[in-house]
Every structure is written in C-alpha cells, then in structure tokens.
Coordinates of C-alpha atoms and ligand atoms in Angstrom, one line a residue:
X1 CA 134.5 98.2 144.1
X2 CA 135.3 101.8 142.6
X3 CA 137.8 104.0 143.3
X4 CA 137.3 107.2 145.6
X5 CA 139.6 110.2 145.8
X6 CA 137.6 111.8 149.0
X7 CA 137.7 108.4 150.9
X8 CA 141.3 107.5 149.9
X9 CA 142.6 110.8 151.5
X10 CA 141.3 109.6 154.7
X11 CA 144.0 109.0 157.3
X12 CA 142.9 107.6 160.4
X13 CA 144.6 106.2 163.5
X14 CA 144.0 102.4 163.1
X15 CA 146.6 99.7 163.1
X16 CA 147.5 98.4 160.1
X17 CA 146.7 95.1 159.6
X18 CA 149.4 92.0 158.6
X19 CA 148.2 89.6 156.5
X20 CA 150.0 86.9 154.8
X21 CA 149.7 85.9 151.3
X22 CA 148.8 82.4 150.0
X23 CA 147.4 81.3 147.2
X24 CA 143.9 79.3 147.1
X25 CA 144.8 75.6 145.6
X26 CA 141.8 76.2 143.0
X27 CA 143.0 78.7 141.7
X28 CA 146.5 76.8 141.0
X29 CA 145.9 76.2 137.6
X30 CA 144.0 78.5 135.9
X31 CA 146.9 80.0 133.9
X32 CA 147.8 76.3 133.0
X33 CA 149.3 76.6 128.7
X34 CA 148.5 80.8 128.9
X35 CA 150.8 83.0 128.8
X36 CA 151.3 86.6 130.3
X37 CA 152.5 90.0 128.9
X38 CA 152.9 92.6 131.4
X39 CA 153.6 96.2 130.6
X40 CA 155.4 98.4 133.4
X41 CA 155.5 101.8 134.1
X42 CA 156.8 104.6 136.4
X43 CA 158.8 104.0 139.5
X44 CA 160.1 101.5 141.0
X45 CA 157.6 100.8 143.7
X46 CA 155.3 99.9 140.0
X47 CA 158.6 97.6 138.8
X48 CA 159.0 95.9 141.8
X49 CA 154.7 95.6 141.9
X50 CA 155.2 93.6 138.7
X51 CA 158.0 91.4 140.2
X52 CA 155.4 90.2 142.6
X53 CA 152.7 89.9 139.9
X54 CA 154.8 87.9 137.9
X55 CA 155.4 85.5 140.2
X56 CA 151.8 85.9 141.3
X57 CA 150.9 84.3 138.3
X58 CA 153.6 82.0 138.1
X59 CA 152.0 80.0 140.8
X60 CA 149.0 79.7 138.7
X61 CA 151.0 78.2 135.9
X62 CA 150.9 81.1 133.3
X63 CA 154.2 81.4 131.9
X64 CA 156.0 85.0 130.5
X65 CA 155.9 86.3 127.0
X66 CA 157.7 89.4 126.1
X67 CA 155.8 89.7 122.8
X68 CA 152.6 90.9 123.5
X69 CA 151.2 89.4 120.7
X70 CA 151.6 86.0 121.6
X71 CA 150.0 86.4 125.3
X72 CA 146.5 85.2 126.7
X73 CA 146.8 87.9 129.5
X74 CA 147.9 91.5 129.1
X75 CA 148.6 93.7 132.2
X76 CA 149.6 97.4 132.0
X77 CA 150.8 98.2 135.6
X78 CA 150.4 102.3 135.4
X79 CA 151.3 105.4 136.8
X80 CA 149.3 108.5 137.4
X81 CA 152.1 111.1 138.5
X82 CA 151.8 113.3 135.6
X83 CA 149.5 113.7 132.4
X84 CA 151.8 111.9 129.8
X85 CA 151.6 109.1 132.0
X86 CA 148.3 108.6 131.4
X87 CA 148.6 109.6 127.9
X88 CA 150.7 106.6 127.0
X89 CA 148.5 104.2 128.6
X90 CA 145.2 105.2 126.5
X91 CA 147.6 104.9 123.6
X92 CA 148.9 101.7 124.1
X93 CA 145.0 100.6 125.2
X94 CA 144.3 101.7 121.3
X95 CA 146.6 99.3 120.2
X96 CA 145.5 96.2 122.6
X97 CA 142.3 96.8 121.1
X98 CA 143.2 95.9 118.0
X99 CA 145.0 92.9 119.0
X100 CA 141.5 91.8 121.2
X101 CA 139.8 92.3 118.2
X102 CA 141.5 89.7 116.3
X103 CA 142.0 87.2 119.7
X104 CA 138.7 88.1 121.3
X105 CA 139.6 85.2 124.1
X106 CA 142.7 87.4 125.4
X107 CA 142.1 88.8 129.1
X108 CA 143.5 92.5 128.9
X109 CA 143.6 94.3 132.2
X110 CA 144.9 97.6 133.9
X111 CA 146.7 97.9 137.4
X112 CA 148.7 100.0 139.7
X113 CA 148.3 103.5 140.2
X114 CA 145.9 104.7 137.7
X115 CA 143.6 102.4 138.4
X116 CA 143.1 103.8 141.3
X117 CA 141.8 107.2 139.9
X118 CA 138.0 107.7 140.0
X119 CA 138.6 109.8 136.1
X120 CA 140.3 106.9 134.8
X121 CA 137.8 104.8 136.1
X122 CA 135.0 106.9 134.5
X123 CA 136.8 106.9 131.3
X124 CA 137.0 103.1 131.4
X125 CA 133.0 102.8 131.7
X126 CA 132.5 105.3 129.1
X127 CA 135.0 103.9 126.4
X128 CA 137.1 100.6 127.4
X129 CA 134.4 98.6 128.6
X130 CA 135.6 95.9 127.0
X131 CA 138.8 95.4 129.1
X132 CA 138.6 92.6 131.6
X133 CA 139.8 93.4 134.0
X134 CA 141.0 96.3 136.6
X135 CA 142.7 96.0 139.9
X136 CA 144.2 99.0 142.3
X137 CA 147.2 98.9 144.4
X138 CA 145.9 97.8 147.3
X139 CA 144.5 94.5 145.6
X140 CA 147.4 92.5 144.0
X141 CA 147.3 89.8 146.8
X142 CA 143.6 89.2 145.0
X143 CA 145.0 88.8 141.7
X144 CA 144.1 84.9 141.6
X145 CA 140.6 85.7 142.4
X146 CA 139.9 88.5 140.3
X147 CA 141.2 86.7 137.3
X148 CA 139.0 83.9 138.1
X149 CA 135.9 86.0 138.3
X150 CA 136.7 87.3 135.0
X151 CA 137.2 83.6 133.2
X152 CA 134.1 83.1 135.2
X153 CA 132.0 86.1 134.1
X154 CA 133.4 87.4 131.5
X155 CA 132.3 90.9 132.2
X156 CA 134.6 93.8 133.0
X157 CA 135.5 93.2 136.4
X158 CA 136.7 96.3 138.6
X159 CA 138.3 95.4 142.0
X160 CA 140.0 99.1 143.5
X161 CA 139.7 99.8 146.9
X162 CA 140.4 103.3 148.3
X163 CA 141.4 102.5 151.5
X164 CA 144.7 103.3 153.9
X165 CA 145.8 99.8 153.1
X166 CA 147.1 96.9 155.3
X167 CA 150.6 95.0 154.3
X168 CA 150.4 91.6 152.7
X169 CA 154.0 89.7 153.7
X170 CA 154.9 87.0 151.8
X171 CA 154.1 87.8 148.1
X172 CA 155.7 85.4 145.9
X173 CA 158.5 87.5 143.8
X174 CA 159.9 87.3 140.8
X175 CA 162.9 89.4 140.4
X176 CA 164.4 90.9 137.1
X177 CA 167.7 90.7 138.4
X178 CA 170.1 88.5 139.6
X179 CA 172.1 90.2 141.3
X180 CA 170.6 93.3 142.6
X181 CA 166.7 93.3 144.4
X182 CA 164.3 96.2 145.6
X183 CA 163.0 95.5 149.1
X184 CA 160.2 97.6 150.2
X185 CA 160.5 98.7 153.6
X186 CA 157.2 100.8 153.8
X187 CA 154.3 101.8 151.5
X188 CA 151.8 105.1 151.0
X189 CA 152.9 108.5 151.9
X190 CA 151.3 110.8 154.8
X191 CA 153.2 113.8 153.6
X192 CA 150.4 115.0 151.0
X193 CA 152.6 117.5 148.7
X194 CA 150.3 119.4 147.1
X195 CA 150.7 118.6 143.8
X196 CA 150.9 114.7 144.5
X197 CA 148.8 112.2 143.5
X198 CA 150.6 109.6 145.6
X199 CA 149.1 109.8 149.1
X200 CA 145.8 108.9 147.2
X201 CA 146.8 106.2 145.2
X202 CA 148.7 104.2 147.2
X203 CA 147.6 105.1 150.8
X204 CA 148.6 105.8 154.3
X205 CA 152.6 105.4 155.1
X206 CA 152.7 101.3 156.2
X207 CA 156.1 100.7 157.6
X208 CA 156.7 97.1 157.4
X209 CA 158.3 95.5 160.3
X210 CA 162.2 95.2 161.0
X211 CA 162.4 92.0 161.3
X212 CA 160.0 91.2 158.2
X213 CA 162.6 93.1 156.1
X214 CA 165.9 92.1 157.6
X215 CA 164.6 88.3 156.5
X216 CA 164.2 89.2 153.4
X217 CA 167.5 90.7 152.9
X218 CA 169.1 87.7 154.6
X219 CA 167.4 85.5 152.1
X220 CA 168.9 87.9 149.6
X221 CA 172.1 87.3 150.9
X222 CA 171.9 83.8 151.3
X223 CA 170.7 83.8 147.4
X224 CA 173.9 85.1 146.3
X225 CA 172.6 88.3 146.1
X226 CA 175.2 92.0 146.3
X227 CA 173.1 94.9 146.0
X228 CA 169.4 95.8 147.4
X229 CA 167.4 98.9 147.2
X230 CA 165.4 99.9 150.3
X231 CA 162.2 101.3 148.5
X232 CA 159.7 103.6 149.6
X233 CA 157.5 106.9 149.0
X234 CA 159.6 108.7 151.6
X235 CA 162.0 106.2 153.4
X236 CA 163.3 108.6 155.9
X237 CA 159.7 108.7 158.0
X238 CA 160.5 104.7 158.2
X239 CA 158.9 103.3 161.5
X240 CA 157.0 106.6 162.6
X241 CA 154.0 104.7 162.4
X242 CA 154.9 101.6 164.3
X243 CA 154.3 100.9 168.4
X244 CA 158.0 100.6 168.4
X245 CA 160.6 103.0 168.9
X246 CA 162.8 102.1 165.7
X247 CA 164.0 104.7 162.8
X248 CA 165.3 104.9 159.4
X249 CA 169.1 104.9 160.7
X250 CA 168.5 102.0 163.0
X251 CA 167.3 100.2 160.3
X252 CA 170.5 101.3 157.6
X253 CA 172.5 99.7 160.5
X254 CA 170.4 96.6 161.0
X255 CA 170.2 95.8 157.4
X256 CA 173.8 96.8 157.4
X257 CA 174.7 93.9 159.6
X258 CA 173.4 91.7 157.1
X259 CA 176.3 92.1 155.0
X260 CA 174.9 92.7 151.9
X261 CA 177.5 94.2 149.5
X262 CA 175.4 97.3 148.9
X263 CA 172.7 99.1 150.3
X264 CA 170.9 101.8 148.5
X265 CA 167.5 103.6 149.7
X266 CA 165.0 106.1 147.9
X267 CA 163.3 108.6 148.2
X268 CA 164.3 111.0 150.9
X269 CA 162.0 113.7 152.1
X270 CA 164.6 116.4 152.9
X271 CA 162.1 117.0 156.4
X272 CA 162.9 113.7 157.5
X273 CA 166.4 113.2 157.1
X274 CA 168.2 113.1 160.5
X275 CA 171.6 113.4 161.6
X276 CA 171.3 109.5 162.7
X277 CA 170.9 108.3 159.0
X278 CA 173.9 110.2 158.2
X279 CA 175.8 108.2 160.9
X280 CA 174.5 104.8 159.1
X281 CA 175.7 106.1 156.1
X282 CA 179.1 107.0 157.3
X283 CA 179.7 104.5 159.9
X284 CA 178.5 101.2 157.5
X285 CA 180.8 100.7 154.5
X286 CA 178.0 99.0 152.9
X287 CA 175.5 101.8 153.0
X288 CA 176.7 103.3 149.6
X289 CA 176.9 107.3 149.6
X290 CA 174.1 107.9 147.2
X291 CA 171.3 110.3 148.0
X292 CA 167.8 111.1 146.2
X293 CA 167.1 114.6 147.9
X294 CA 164.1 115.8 145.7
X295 CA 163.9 119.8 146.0
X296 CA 161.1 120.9 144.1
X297 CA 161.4 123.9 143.7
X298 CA 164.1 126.5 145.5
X299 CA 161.5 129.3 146.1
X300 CA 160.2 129.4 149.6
X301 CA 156.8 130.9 148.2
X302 CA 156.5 128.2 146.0
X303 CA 157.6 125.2 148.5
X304 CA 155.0 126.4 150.7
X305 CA 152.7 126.6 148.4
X306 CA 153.5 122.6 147.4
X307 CA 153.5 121.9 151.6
X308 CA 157.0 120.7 151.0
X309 CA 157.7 122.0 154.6
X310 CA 160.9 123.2 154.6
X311 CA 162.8 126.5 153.3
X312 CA 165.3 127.3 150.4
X313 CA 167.6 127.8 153.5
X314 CA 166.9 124.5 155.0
X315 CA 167.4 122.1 152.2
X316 CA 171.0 124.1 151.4
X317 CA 172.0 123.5 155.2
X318 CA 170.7 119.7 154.9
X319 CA 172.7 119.5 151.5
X320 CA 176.0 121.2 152.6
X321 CA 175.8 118.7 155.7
X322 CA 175.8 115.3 153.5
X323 CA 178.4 116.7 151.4
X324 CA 180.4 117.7 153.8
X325 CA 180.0 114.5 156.3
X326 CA 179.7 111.8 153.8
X327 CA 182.6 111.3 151.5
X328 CA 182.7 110.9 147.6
X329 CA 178.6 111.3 148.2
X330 CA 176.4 111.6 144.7
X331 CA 173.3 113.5 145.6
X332 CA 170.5 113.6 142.9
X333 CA 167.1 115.3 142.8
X334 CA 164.0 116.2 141.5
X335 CA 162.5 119.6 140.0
X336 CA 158.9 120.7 139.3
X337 CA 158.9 123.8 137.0
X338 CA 155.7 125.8 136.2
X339 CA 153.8 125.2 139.7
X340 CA 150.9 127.6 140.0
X341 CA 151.7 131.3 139.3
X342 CA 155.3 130.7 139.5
X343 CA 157.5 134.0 138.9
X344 CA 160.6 134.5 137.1
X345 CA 162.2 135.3 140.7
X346 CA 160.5 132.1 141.8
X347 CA 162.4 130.0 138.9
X348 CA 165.2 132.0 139.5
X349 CA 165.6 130.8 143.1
X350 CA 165.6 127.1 142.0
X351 CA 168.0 128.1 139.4
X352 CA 170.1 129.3 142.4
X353 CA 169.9 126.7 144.5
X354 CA 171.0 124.3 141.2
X355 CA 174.1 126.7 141.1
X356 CA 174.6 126.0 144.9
X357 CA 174.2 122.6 145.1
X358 CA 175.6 121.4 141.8
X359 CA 173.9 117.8 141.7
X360 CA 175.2 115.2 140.3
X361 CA 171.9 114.9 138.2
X362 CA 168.3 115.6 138.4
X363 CA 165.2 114.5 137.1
X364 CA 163.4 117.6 135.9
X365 CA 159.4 118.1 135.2
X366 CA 157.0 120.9 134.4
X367 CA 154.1 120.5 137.0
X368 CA 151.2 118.5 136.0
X369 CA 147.8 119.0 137.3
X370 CA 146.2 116.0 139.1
X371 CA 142.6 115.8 139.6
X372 CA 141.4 115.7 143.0
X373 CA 145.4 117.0 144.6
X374 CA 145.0 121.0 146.1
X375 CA 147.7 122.2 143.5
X376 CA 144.9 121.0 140.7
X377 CA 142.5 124.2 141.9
X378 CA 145.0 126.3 142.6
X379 CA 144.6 129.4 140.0
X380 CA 147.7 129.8 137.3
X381 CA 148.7 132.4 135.4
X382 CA 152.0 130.6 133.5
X383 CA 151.7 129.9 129.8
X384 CA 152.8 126.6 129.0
X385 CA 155.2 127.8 126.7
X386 CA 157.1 129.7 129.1
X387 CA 157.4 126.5 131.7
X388 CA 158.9 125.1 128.4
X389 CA 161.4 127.7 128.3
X390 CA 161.9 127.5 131.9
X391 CA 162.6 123.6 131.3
X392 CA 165.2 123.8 128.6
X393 CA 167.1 126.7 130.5
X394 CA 166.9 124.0 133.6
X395 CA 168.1 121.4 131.6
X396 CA 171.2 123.2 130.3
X397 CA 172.1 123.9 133.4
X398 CA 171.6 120.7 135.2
X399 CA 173.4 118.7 132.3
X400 CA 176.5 121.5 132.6
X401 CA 176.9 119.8 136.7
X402 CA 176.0 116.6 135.8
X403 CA 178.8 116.7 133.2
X404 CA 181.1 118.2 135.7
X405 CA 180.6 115.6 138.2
X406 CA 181.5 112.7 136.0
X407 CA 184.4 114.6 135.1
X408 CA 185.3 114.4 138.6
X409 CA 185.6 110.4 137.8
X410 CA 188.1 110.7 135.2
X411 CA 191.5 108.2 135.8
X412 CA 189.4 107.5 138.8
X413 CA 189.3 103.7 140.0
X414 CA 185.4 102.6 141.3
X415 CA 183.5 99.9 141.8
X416 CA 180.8 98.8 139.7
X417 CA 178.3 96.1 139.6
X418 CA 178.2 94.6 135.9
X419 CA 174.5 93.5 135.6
X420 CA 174.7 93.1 132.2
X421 CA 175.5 93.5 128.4
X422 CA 175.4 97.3 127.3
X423 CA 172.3 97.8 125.1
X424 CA 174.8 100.3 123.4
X425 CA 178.0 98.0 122.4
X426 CA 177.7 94.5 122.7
X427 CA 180.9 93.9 123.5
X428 CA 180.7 95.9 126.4
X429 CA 178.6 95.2 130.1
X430 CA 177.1 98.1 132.0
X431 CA 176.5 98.6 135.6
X432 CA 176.5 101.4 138.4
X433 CA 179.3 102.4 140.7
X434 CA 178.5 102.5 144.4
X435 CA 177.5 106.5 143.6
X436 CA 175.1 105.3 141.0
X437 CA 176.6 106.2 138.1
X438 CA 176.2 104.3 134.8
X439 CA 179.4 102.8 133.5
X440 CA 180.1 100.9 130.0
X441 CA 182.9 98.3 130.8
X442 CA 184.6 96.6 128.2
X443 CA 184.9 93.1 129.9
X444 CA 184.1 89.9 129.3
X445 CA 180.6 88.0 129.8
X446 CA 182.2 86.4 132.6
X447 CA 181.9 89.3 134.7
X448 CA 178.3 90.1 134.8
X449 CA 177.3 89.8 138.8
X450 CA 180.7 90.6 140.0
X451 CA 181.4 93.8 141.6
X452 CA 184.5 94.7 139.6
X453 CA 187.3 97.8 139.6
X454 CA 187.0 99.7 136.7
X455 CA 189.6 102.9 135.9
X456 CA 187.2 105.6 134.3
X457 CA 188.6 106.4 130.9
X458 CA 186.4 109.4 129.1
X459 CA 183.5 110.7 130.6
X460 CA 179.9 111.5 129.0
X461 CA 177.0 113.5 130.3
X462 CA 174.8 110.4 131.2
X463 CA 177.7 107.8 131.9
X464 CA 181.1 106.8 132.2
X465 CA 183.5 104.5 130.0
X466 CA 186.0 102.3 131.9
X467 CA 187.8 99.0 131.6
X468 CA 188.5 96.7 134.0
X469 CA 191.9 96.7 136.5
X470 CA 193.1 94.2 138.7
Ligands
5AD1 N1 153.5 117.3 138.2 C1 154.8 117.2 137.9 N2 155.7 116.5 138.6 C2 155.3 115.8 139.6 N3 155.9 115.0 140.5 C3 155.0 114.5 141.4 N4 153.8 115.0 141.1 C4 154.0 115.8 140.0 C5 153.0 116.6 139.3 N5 151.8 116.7 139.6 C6 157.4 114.7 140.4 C7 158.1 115.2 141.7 C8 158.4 113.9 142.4 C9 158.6 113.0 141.2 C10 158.6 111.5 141.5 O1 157.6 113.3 140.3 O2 159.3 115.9 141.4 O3 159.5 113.9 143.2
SF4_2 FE1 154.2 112.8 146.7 FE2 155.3 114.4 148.5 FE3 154.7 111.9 149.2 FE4 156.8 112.3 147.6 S1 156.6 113.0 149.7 S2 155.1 110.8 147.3 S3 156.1 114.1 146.4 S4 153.3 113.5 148.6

C-alpha cells in the first residue's frame, strides 16, 4: 500500500478501533543470530516508536548492534517536520548504500513519519529501489510480517497506510532508560496548523483509554520506575474524542495517584489548556511545573494565517496565568520564523512577546514548506537570507532569558534525577531538575537513578553545575 496525502487528511467520525498486539509464533524466530541497527530521529513520539520496535524485534530473536556496520537489519525511524529532516535521511541512505553494496544480504528499511509522504515515496521508486523495506506509522504492529515478506520476496516491500489510525495496546517495549519512560496517552493531531505535516502523517487524535494508561504507569511504578513523560501531539485535547466524559486534568490527577515520583506531559496546544490542568498541576506534588507552550509566532496576522487559533493577547493571558498560579514553573516554547510574507512588524510582535514572556528556553526554526500542508501554497515574499537574520536576532535574544533563568538557580537547592554519566566530564552524572533543566553533578556512579539534592554552583546558558547536599 502507498501513501496518500488527500486520503490521510480525511477525518471522519468513526470509532477508533482497539486492537491488541501479539506476535504470530512463525514469525518467532526469523531474527534468530541477526542483529539490528536502528537509527532515530525527531521527537519523542519517533524515540519512544523505536522503544517498541526494538522490542518488536526482540521477540523475534534479533539482538541490538549500535554499530551499524555489524547489523543484518537497518532501520531509519524518520521525521518529516522540516526539510533538513529529510535531508539527513537521503544522506545517511547514501552511506547505507555503500555498506549494502559490500553485504548485499543486509535488509535496510525506512519508517516513521517520512514514510508516510507520497514525495518520499516517489523518490524511493525512482532512486532507492533497492531498500527493502518501508513501513508508515500506522503499521509497526505488522513489523514481523512485513519483514517476513521481504526475506520471503526479496523485493522492495512498501507497507504505509494513510488512514486515521486505530490504537494497538500492548506493544512489547523496550525502554532506553531505567529510570524515566514515555507513556503515550494519545496519538495524531486534529488541530491541522497550517504549516504542519503532522495531522497527515500520523493521523486523527486517538486518545487511549484511562485505564489502559494508568496500568501502564502502575507497572512503571511497580518496575522501580521515578519519572514518566505523558506523550502526545497536543496532550491538552486528551479524551475529546472518547464516549466518556474524562479530560486532561482528570487524567494528571489519576496518573497522579499512582505515585510516580514525577510526572511530565508535552506538547500543550495553548487553545486547549484549561484552568482544570492548572489545578492538577498545583494541587499534585508529583505533577512537576514544567510547561511546553509552543507560540509560533506573536503576530495575530501571522497566527491566523498558521490556524493557530488564538491571539498574541490570548497566549500572554494563558502565560501570565501559569506563572502566576504555578510556583517555581519553567515554561518553554517553540518559534517559526519566516512564515509566508512575514513583516518586520510581524517578527517584531514575536520579538515582543519573547520580551514579555521571558522563557526559560525555546526551540526556534525558520518555516519549512511541507508538500501537500496549506502554508506550502501560500505565496512568500521573504528572502531566505532575511529569515536567517531574523533567526540569529531570535536567538540572541532567547539565549539572553534562558541565561537569566538559570541564573535564577544559582545557590539554589533542587532536585534532580541522575540518569547518567555526563557525556561532557566523566567524573560527573547528568540529569534534569523537576523544571527540566540539565544539571552536571559531580557525584558518584552510585547515584545514577536516585533523585538527589543538588546546590547549583555556576550557571551556563544550556545547563547548570551542582554538587550533591545532604
Ligand atoms: N516549518 C518549520 N517548523 C515547523 N514546525 C512544525 N512544522 C514546521 C514547519 N513546516 C515546528 C513547530 C512545532 C515544532 C515541533 O516544529 O514549531 O511546534
Ligand atoms: Fe502540528 Fe499544530 Fe498538531 Fe502541533 S498542534 S502537531 S503544530 S498541527
């Protein structure tokens, strides 16, 4: 089956359907002495994707490589959000293709979200046919059969489907941490932004059910586990698609009562967010006060233009309310520079609303046209060299407030989670605070998985330095 923008834009009415995962005993030991590479990236809806295919194909008997060199079957699990995304996967195609020239026998396939793109697709048939294999979002429960087709066929085998998608419970996972887990609580997006690419590629918004996910956290718990990550496209529409009358905030307080040291959720649609959630967040000591509020853009023109439905006006009220109501809270967000015909008063009203809000950090891009999205056709008369400009001068000024709230932190005591050694100083572990901040904690092995207090003692741009207090 191929990938279809027009179809996968369709959004009707229909329940979504449950299934349940299990794996066909034939197919238990095709991966029996092979090994697996997989390549991640993007969010982390794609890294948790890969936790389930891991484990997919640990059933099977393959067993992990991190040298790609050495493996019988190479995934890249991609994402199509902007242009350079795609631009590192054709690279690091050019260089599988070397190494399937030598090893001819190696199955090499693509995944996640551009797979799901009818130009990638295209692209594929015209110069890649000699991948093996290619499988959308919706299609990871099949991976065990789509493998076998291609040790059976040996042809390129393309399994997409562009449909509003069903939920699959009970995927086998295989989780990079220890200590801290993503849970999704719902996929897809309905909110169609109108530079996105997301409602396409990953469907109609699928809320899973409470109780599926409040299981899952109590396994987590029972598991030893301190920290999860409620993951979704836009987490604060949770359960407007189910029969039941159930919301985001009653499920922060549900999964609250789990007891699960700390509970983080992104992303937040600033539409969505009700006065409820920030009740959970206040009233539960384990919902942490960490907030992903993406903004966009701070022109009205603009946000309309993106069907970001809300106002300049609107997102500084919703701001000025979680600062104000949630203690200590860390609110991050995300910027698109350069949309369509843009203005210099335009940029200057997100430049405003940076100086307003003062995040603690953002994540900042220049707008990226995606094929079949509205924002694609839309006519624009910005060179590229000015939405560079307007980038840097962004940057400056979201790195001056990031730097200013850690500096907030200095001689501060907090809490971090020590995952694990720095990558920076060996001698030192690294973790995040309950705000999300990065911190480098001289401290011994010991430590790592133990929520520790650590007195900040100088502060950098990007993280913090602390050592450990009693
Ligand atoms: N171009 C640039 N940035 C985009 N994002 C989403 N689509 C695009 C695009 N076409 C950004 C948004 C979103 C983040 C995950 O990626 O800021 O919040
Ligand atoms: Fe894309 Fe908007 Fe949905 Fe976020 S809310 S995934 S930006 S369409």
């Amino acid at each position: 089956m191929l990938p279809n923008l027009q179809e996968a834009k369709i959004r009707t009415k229909n329940k979504v359907d449950i299934k349940n995962y299990h794996l066909d005993p034939k197919y238990k030991n095709l991966g029996l002495n092979k090994k697996y590479y997989i390549k991640t990236y993007g969010c982390q809806m794609n890294e948790h994707d890969t936790e389930n295919i891991k484990a997919i194909l640990e059933q099977m008997h393959f067993t992990e490589t991190t040298l790609m060199e050495e493996a019988d079957l190479i995934l890249l699990n991609t994402c199509a959000i902007r242009e350079n995304a795609h631009n590192k996967v054709f690279g690091m195609i050019g260089r599988i293709k070397h190494l399937k020239e030598t090893k001819p026998h190696i199955i090499v396939g693509l995944c996640g979200c551009m797979a799901q793109e009818e130009i990638v697709i295209d692209e594929i048939m015209k110069r890649y046919k000699w991948l093996d294999i290619v499988f959308g979002t919706h299609n990871i429960a099949n991976v065990p059969e789509i493998l076998n087709k291609s040790l059976t066929k040996k042809q390129l085998a393309i399994e997409v489907m562009s449909i509003e998608g069903d939920i699959v419970e009970n995927i086998p996972v295989k989780r990079e941490s220890k200590y801290k887990a993503w849970v999704n609580i719902m996929y897809g997006c309905d909110k169609f932004c109108t530079y996105c690419i997301v409602p396409y590629t990953r469907g109609k918004q699928r809320s899973r059910l409470p109780k599926d996910i409040i299981n899952e956290v109590k396994q987590l718990v029972k598991e030893g586990y301190q920290e999860i990550t409620l993951l979704g496209q836009n987490v604060n529409a949770y359960g407007k698609d189910l029969d039941i009358d159930y919301t985001m905030a009653n499920l922060l307080n549900d999964v609250a009562k789990t007891n699960i040291k700390r509970i983080f959720f992104v992303t937040s649609h600033p539409w969505d967010f009700t006065l409820d959630m920030i009740e959970a967040i206040k009233n539960n000591d384990n919902v942490k006060p960490y907030i992903h509020l993406p903004l966009q853009s701070g022109s009205n023109e603009i946000l309309k233009k993106m069907g970001r439905r809300y106002t300049k006006e609107s997102y500084l009220e919703l701001y000025n309310l979680l600062r104000s109501s949630i203690p200590n809270v860390s609110i991050t967000t995300d910027i698109i520079v350069g949309f369509p015909n843009e203005s210099d008063q335009d940029f200057n009203d997100t430049l405003d609303v940076v100086n307003k809000c003062k995040f603690d950090s953002a994540f900042t891009f220049i707008f990226s046209p995606r094929e079949g999205t509205p924002a694609s056709k839309m006519k624009d008369n910005v060179s590229l060299e000015i939405k560079n400009q307007r980038l840097q001068q962004l940057n400056k000024l979201i790195n001056k407030y990031s730097n200013e709230a850690n500096m907030k932190y200095l001689n501060k005591t907090v809490d971090v989670l020590l995952e694990k050694v720095s990558e920076k100083n060996p001698n030192m572990l690294m973790g995040y605070t309950d705000t999300m901040k990065l911190v480098n904690v001289l401290a011994p092995k010991d430590n790592i998985g133990k929520i520790v207090k650590v007195k900040i003692e100088s502060v950098k741009t990007w993280s913090l330095d602390g050592k450990i207090v009693k």
